Short mmCIF file of N, CA and C in Angstrom, two decimals:
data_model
loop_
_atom_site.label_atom_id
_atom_site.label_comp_id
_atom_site.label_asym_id
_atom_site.label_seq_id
_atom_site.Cartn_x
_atom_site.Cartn_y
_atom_site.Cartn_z
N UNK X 1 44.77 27.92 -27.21
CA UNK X 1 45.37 26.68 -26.75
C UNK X 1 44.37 25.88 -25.92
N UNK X 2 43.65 26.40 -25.23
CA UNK X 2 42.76 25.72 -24.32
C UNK X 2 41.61 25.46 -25.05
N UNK X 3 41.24 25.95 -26.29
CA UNK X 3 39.99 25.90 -26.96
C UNK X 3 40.98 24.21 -27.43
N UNK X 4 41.97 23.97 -28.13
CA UNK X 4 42.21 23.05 -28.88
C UNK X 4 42.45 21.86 -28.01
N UNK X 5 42.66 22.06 -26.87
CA UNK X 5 42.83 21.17 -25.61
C UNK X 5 41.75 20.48 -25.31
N UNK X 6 40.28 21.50 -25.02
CA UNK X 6 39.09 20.83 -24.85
C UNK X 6 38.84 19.91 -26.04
N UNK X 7 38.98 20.67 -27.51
CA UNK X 7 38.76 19.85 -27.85
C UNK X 7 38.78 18.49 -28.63
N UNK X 8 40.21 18.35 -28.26
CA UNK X 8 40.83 17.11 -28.45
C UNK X 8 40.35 16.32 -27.36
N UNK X 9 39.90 16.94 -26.12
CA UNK X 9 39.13 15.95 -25.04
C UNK X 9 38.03 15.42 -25.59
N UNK X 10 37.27 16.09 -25.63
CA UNK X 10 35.99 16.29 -26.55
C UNK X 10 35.89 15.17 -27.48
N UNK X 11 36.96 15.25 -28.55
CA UNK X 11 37.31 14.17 -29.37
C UNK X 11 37.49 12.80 -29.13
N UNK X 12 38.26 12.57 -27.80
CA UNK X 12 38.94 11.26 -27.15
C UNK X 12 37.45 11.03 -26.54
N UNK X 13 36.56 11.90 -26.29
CA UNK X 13 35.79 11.14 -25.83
C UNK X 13 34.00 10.45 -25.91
N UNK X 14 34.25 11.09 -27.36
CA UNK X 14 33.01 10.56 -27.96
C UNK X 14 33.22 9.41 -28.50
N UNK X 15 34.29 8.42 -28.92
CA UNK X 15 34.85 6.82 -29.23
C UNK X 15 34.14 5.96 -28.24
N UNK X 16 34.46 7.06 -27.05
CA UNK X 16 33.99 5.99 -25.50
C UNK X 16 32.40 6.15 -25.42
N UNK X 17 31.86 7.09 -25.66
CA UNK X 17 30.42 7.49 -25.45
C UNK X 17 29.66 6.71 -26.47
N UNK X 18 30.03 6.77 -27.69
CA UNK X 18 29.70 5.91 -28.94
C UNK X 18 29.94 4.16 -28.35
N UNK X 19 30.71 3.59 -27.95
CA UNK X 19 30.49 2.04 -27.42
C UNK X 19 29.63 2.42 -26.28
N UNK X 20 29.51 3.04 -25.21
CA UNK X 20 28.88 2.87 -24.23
C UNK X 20 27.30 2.89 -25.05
N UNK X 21 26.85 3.52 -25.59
CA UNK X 21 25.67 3.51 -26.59
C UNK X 21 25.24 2.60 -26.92
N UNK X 22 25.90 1.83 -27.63
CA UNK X 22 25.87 0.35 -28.60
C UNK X 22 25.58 -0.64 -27.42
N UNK X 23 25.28 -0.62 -26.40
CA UNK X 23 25.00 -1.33 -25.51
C UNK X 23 23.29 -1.27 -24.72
N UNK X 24 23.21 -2.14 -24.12
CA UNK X 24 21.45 -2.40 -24.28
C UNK X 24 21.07 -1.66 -23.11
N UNK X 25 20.39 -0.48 -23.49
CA UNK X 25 20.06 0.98 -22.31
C UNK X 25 18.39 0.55 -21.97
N UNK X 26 17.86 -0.62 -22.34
CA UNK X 26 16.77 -1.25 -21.73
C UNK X 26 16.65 -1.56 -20.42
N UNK X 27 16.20 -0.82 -19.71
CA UNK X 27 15.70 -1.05 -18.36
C UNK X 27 16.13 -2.80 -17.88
N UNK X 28 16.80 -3.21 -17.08
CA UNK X 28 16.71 -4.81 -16.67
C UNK X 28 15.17 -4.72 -15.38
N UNK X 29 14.72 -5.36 -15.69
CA UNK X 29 13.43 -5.60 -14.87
C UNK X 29 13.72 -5.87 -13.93
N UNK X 30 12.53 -5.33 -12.94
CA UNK X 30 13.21 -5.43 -11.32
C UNK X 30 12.78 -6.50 -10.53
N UNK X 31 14.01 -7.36 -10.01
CA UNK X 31 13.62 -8.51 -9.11
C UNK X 31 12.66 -8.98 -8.36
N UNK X 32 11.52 -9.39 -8.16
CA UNK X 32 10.47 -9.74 -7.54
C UNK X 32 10.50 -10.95 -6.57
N UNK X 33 10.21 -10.74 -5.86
CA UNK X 33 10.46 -11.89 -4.70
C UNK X 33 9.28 -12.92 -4.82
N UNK X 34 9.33 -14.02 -5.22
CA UNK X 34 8.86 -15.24 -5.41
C UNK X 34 8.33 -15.90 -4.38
N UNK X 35 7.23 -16.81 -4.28
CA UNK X 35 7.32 -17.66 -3.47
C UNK X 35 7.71 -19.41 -4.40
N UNK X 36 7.43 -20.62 -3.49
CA UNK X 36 8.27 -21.72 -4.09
C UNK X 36 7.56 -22.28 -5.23
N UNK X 37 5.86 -21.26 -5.50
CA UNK X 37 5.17 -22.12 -6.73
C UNK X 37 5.70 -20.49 -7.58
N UNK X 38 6.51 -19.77 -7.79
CA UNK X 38 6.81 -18.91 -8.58
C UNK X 38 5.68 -17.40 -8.88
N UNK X 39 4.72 -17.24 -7.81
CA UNK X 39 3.99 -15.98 -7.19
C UNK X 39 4.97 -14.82 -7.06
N UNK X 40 4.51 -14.13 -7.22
CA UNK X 40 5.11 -12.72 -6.78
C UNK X 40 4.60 -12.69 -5.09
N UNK X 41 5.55 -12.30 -4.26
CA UNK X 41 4.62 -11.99 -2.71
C UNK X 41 4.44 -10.62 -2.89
N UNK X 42 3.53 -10.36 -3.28
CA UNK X 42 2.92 -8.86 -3.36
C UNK X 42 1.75 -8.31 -1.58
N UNK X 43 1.32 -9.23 -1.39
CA UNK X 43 0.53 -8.74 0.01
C UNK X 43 1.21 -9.06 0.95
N UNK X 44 1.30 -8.52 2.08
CA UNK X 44 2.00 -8.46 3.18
C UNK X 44 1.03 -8.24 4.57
N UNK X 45 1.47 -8.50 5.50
CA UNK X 45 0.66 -8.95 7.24
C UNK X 45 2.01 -8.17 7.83
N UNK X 46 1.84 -7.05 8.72
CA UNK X 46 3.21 -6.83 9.96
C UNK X 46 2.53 -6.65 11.34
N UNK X 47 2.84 -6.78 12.53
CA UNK X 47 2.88 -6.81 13.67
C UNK X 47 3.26 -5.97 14.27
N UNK X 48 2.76 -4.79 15.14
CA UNK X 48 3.89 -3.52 15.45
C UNK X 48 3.66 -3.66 16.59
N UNK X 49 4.57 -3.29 17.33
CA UNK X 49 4.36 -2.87 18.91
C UNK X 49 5.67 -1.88 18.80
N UNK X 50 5.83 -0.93 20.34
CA UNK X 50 6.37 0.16 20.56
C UNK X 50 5.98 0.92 21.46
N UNK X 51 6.52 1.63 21.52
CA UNK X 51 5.89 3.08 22.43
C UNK X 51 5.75 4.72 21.75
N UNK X 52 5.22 5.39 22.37
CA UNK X 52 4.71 6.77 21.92
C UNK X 52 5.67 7.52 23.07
N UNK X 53 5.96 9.12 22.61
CA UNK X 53 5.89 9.93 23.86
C UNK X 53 5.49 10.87 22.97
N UNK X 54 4.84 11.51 24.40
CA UNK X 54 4.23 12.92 24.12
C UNK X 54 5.27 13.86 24.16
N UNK X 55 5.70 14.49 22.79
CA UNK X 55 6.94 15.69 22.86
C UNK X 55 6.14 17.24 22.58
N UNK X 56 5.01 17.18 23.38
CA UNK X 56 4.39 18.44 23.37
C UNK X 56 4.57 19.18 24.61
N UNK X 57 5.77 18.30 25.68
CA UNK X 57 5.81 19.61 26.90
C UNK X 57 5.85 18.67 27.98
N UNK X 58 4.39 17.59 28.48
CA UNK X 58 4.40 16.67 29.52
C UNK X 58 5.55 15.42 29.31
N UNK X 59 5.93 15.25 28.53
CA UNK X 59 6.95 13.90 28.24
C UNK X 59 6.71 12.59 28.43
N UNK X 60 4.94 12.02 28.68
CA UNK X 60 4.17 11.49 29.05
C UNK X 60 4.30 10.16 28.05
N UNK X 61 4.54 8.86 28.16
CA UNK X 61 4.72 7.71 27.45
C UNK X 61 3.76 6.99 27.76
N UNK X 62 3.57 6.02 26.45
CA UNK X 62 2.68 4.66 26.33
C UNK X 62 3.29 3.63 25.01
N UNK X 63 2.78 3.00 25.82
CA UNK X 63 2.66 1.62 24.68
C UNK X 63 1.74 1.55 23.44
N UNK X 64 2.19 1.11 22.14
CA UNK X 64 1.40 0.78 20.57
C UNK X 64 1.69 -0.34 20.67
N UNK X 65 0.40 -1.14 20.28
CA UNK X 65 0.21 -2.21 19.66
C UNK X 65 -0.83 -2.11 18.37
N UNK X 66 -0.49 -3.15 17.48
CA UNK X 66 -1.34 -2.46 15.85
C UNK X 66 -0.57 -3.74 14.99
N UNK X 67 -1.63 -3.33 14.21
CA UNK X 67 -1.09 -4.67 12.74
C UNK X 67 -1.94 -3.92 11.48
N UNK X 68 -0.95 -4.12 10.31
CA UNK X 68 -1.16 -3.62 9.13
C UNK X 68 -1.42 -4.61 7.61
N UNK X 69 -2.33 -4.71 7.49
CA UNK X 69 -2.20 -5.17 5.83
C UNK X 69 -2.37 -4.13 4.60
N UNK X 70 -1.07 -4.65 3.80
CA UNK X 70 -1.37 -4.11 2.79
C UNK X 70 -0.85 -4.87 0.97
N UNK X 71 -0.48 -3.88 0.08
CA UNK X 71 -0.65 -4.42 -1.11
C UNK X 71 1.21 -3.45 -1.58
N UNK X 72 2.04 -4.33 -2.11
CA UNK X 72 3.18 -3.70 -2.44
C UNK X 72 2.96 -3.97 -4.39
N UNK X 73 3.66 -2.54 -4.87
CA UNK X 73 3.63 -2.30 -6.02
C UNK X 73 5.05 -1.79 -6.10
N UNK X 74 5.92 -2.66 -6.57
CA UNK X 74 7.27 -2.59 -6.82
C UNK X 74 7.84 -1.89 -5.20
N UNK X 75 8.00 -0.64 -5.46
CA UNK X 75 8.51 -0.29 -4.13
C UNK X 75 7.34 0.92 -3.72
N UNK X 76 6.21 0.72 -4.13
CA UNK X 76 5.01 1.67 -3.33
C UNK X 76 4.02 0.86 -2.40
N UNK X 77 3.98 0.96 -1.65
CA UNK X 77 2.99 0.30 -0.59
C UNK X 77 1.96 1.10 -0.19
N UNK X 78 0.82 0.24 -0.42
CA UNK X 78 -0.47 0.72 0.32
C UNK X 78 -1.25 -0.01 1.19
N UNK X 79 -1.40 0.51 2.27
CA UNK X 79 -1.84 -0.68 3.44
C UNK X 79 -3.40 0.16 4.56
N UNK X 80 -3.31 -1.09 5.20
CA UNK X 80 -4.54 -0.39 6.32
C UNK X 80 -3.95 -0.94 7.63
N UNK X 81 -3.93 0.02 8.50
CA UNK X 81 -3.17 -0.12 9.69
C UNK X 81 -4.13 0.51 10.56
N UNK X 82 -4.51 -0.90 11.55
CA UNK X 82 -5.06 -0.28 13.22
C UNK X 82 -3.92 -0.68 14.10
N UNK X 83 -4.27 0.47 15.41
CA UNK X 83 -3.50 0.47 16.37
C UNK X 83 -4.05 0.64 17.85
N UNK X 84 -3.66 0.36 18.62
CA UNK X 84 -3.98 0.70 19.91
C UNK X 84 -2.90 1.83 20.94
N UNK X 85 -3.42 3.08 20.82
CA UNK X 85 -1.97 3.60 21.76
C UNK X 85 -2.89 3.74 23.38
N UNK X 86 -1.97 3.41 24.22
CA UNK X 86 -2.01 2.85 25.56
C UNK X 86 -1.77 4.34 25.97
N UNK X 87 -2.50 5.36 26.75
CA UNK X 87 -2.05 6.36 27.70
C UNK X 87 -2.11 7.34 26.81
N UNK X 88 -2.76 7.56 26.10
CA UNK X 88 -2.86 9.02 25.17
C UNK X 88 -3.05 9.94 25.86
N UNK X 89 -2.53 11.20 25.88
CA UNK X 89 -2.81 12.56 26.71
C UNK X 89 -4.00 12.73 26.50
N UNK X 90 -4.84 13.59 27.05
CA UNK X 90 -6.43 13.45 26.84
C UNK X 90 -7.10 12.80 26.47
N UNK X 91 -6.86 11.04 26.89
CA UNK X 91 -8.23 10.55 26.12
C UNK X 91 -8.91 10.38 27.23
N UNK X 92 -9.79 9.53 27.36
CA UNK X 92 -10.87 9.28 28.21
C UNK X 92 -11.03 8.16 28.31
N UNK X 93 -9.82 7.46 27.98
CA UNK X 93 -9.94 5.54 27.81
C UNK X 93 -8.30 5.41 27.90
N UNK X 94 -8.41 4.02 28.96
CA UNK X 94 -6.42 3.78 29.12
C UNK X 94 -6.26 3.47 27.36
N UNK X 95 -6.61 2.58 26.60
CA UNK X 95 -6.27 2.34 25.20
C UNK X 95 -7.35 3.00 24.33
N UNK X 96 -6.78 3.59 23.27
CA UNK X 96 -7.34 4.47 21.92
C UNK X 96 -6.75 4.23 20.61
N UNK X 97 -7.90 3.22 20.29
CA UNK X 97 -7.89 3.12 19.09
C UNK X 97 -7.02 3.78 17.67
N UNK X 98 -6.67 3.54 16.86
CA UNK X 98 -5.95 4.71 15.53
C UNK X 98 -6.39 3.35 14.61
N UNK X 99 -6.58 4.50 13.62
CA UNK X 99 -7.27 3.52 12.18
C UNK X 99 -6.40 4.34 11.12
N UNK X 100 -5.98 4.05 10.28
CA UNK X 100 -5.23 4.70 9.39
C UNK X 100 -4.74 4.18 7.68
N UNK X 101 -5.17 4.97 7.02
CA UNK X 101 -4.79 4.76 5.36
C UNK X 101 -3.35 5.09 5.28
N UNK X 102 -2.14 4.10 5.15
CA UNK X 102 -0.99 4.05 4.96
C UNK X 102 -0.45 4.04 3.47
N UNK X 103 0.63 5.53 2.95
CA UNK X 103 0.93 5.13 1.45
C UNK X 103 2.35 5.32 2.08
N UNK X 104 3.33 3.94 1.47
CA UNK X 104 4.91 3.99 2.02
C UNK X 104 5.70 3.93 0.65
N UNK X 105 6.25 4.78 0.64
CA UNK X 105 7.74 4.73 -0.49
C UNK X 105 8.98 4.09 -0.01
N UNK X 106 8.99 2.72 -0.73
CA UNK X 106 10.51 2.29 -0.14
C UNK X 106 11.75 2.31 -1.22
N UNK X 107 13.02 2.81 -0.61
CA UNK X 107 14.03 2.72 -1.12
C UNK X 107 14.96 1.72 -1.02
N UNK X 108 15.61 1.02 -1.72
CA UNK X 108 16.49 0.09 -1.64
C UNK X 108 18.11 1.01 -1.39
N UNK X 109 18.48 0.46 -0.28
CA UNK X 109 19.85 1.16 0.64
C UNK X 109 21.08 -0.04 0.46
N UNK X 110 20.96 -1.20 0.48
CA UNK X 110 21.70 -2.15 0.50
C UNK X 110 20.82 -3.49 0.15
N UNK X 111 21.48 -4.79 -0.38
CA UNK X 111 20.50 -5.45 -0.59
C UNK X 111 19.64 -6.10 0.59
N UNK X 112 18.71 -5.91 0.23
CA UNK X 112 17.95 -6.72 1.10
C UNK X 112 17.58 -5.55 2.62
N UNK X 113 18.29 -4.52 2.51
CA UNK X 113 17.57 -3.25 3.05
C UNK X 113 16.68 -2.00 2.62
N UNK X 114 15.77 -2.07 3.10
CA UNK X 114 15.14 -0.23 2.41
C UNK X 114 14.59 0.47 3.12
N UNK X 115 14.66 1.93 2.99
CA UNK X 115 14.19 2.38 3.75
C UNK X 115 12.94 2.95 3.06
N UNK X 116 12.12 3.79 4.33
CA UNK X 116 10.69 4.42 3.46
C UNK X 116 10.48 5.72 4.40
N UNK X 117 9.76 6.23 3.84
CA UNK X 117 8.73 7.46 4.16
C UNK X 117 7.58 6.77 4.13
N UNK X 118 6.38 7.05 4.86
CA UNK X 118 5.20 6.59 4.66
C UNK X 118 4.39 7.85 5.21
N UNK X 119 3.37 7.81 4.58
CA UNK X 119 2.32 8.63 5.21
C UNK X 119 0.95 8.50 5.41
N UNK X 120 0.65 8.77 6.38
CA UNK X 120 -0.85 8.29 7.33
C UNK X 120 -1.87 8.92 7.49
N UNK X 121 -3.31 8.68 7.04
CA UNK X 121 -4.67 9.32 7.65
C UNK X 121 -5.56 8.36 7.79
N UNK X 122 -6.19 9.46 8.64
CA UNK X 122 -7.53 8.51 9.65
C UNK X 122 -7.83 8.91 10.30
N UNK X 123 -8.65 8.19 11.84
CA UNK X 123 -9.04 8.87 12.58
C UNK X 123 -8.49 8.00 14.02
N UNK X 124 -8.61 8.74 15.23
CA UNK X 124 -8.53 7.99 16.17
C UNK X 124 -9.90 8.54 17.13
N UNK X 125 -9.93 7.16 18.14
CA UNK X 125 -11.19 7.39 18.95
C UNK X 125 -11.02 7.53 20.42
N UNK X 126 -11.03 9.39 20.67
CA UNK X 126 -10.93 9.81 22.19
C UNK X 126 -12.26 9.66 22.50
N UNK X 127 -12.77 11.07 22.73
CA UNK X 127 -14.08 11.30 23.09
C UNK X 127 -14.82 10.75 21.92
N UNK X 128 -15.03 11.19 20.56
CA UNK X 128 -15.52 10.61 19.89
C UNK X 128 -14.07 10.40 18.75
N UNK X 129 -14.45 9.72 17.40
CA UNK X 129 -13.36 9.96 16.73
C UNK X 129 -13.22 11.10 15.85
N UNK X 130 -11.64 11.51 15.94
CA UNK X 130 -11.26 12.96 15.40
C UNK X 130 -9.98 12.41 14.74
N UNK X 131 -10.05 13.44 13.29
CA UNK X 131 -8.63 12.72 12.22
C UNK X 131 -7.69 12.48 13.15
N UNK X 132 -6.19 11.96 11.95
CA UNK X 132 -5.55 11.20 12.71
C UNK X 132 -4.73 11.58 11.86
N UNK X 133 -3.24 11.89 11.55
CA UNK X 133 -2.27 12.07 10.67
C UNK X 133 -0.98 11.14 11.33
N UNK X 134 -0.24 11.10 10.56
CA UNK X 134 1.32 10.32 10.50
C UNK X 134 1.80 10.58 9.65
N UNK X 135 2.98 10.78 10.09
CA UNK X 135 4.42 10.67 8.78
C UNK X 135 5.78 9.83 9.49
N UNK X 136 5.99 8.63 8.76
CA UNK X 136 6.91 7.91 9.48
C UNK X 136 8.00 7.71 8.45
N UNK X 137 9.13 7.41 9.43
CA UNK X 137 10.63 7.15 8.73
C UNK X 137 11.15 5.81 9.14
N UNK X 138 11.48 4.83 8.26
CA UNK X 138 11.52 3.70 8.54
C UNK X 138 12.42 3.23 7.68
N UNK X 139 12.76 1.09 8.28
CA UNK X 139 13.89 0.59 7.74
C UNK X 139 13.15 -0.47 7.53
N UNK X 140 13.00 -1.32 6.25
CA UNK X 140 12.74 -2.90 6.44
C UNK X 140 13.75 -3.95 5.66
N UNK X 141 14.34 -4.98 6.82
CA UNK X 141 15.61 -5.97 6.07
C UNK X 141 14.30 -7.14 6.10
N UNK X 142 14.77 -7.41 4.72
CA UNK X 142 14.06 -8.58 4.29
C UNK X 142 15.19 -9.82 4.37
N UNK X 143 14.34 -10.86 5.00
CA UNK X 143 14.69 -12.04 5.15
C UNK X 143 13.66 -13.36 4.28
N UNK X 144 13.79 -13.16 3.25
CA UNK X 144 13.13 -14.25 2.63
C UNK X 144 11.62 -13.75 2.65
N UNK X 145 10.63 -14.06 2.81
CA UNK X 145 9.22 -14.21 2.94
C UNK X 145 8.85 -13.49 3.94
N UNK X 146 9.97 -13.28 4.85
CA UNK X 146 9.28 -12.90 6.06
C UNK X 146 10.26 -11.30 6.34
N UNK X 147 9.99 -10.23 6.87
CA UNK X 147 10.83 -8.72 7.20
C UNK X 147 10.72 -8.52 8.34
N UNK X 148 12.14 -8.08 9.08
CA UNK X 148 11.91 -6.61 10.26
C UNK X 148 11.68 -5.19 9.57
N UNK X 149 11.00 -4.63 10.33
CA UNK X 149 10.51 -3.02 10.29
C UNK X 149 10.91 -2.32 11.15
N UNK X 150 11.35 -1.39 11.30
CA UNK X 150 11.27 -0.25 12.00
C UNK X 150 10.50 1.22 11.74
N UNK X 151 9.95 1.78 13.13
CA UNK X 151 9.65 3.21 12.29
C UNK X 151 9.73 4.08 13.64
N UNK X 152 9.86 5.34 12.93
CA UNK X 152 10.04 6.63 13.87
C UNK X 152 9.19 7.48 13.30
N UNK X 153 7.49 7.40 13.51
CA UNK X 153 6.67 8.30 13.36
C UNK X 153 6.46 9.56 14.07
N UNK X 154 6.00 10.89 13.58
CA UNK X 154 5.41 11.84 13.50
C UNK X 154 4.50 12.29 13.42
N UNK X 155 3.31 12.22 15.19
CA UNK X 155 2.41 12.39 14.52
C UNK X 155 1.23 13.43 15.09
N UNK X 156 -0.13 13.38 14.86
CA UNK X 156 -0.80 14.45 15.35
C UNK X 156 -0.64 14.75 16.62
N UNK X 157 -1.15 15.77 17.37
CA UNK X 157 -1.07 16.70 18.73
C UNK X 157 0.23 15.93 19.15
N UNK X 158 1.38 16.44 18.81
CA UNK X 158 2.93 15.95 19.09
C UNK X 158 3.18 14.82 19.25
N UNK X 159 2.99 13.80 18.82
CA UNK X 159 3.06 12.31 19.16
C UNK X 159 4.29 12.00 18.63
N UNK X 160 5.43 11.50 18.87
CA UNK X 160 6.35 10.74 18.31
C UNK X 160 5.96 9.20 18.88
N UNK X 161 6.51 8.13 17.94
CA UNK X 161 6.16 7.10 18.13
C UNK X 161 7.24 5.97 17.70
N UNK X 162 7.90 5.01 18.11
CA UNK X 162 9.11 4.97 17.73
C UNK X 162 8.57 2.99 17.74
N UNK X 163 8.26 2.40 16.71
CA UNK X 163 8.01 1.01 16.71
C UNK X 163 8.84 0.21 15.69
N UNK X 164 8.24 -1.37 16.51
CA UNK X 164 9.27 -1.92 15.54
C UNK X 164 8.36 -3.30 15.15
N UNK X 165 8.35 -4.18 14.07
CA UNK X 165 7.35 -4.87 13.65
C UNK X 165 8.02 -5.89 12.66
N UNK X 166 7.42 -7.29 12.91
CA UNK X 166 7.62 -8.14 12.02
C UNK X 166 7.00 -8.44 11.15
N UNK X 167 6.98 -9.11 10.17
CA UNK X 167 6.18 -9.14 8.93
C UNK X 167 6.36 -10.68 7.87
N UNK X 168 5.10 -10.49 7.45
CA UNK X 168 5.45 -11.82 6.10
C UNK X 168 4.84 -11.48 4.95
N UNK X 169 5.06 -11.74 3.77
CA UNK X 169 5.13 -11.21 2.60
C UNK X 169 4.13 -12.72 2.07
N UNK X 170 3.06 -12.46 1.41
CA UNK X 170 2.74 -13.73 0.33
C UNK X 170 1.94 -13.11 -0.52
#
C-alpha cells in the first residue's frame, strides 16, 4: 500500500517537474551598478577609522586610521589597504604603520546589503617591518555610488579591531 501511495506521488509529481523544466534555467545576469554614462563602477576608494584592543591579556586600546583601494569582480574584491594603528603594544613609535593585500568575499543579505569575509597580508612597521595577517567580518549597505562598511577584524599578536568606513565606487 505504501509502495502504491509513493507512487502515485511520484506520478502527480513529475507533470509539475516537467513545466518547471520547460522554463528558461539560464542564469539571469547579475546586476551591475552603473554610473550615469552606463560604466560598470568596478574600482572603489574607502576611508576607515576605528579602534583596536589588545585581547591578549593587557586590554590596551588605540585608534586606526587607513584607506583602501581596490578592484571588485562581481562579488570578489581585491584591494590594497594602508593603515595607521595608534598605540600598538610593543612598538617603538605612538603610530605603526600596516600595509596589507586584501581578498574580500561579499554576500548579498538583503538588497543593497552584504556581508564579507576578507582576508589580509603584509607587513607592519615596529622595530623593523614584520608580517602582518587579518581576517575580518564585515557589512557594506550600498547607497548608490557611494557605501558604509563595517568590520570586526582578527588580527596578528591578538589584535581585534573593530572599524567603520565610507566609500565610493567608480
Amino acid at each position: 500500500m505504501r509502495a502504491l501511495l509513493l507512487a502515485a506521488l511520484l506520478g502527480s509529481a513529475f507533470p509539475a517537474l516537467a513545466v518547471a523544466q520547460d522554463g528558461d534555467w539560464d542564469d539571469a545576469p547579475e546586476e551591475e551598478e552603473h554610473d550615469d554614462e552606463g560604466r560598470p563602477n568596478r574600482f572603489f576608494l574607502t576611508a576607515w577609522g576605528g579602534a583596536g584592543i589588545d585581547a591578549g591579556g593587557n586590554g590596551s586600546s588605540g585608534s586606526r586610521l587607513g584607506g583602501e583601494a581596490g578592484y571588485s569582480f562581481s562579488t570578489l574584491d581585491l584591494s590594497i589597504a594602508g593603515y595607521g594603528y595608534r598605540h600598538l603594544p610593543d612598538a617603538t613609535r605612538e603610530w605603526t604603520p600596516v600595509v596589507l593585500a586584501r581578498i574580500s568575499q561579499r554576500f548579498e543579505t538583503h538588497r543593497g546589503l552584504d556581508a564579507a569575509i576578507t582576508f589580509g597580508v603584509g607587513s607592519a612597521k615596529r622595530d623593523g617591518w614584520r608580517a602582518w595577517f587579518q581576517v575580518g567580518l564585515g557589512a557594506r549597505l550600498e547607497l548608490g555610488p557611494m557605501f558604509l562598511a563595517g568590520e570586526l577584524t582578527f588580527e596578528q599578536e591578538d589584535q581585534l579591531g573593530l572599524m567603520g568606513g565610507l566609500g565610493a565606487r567608480f
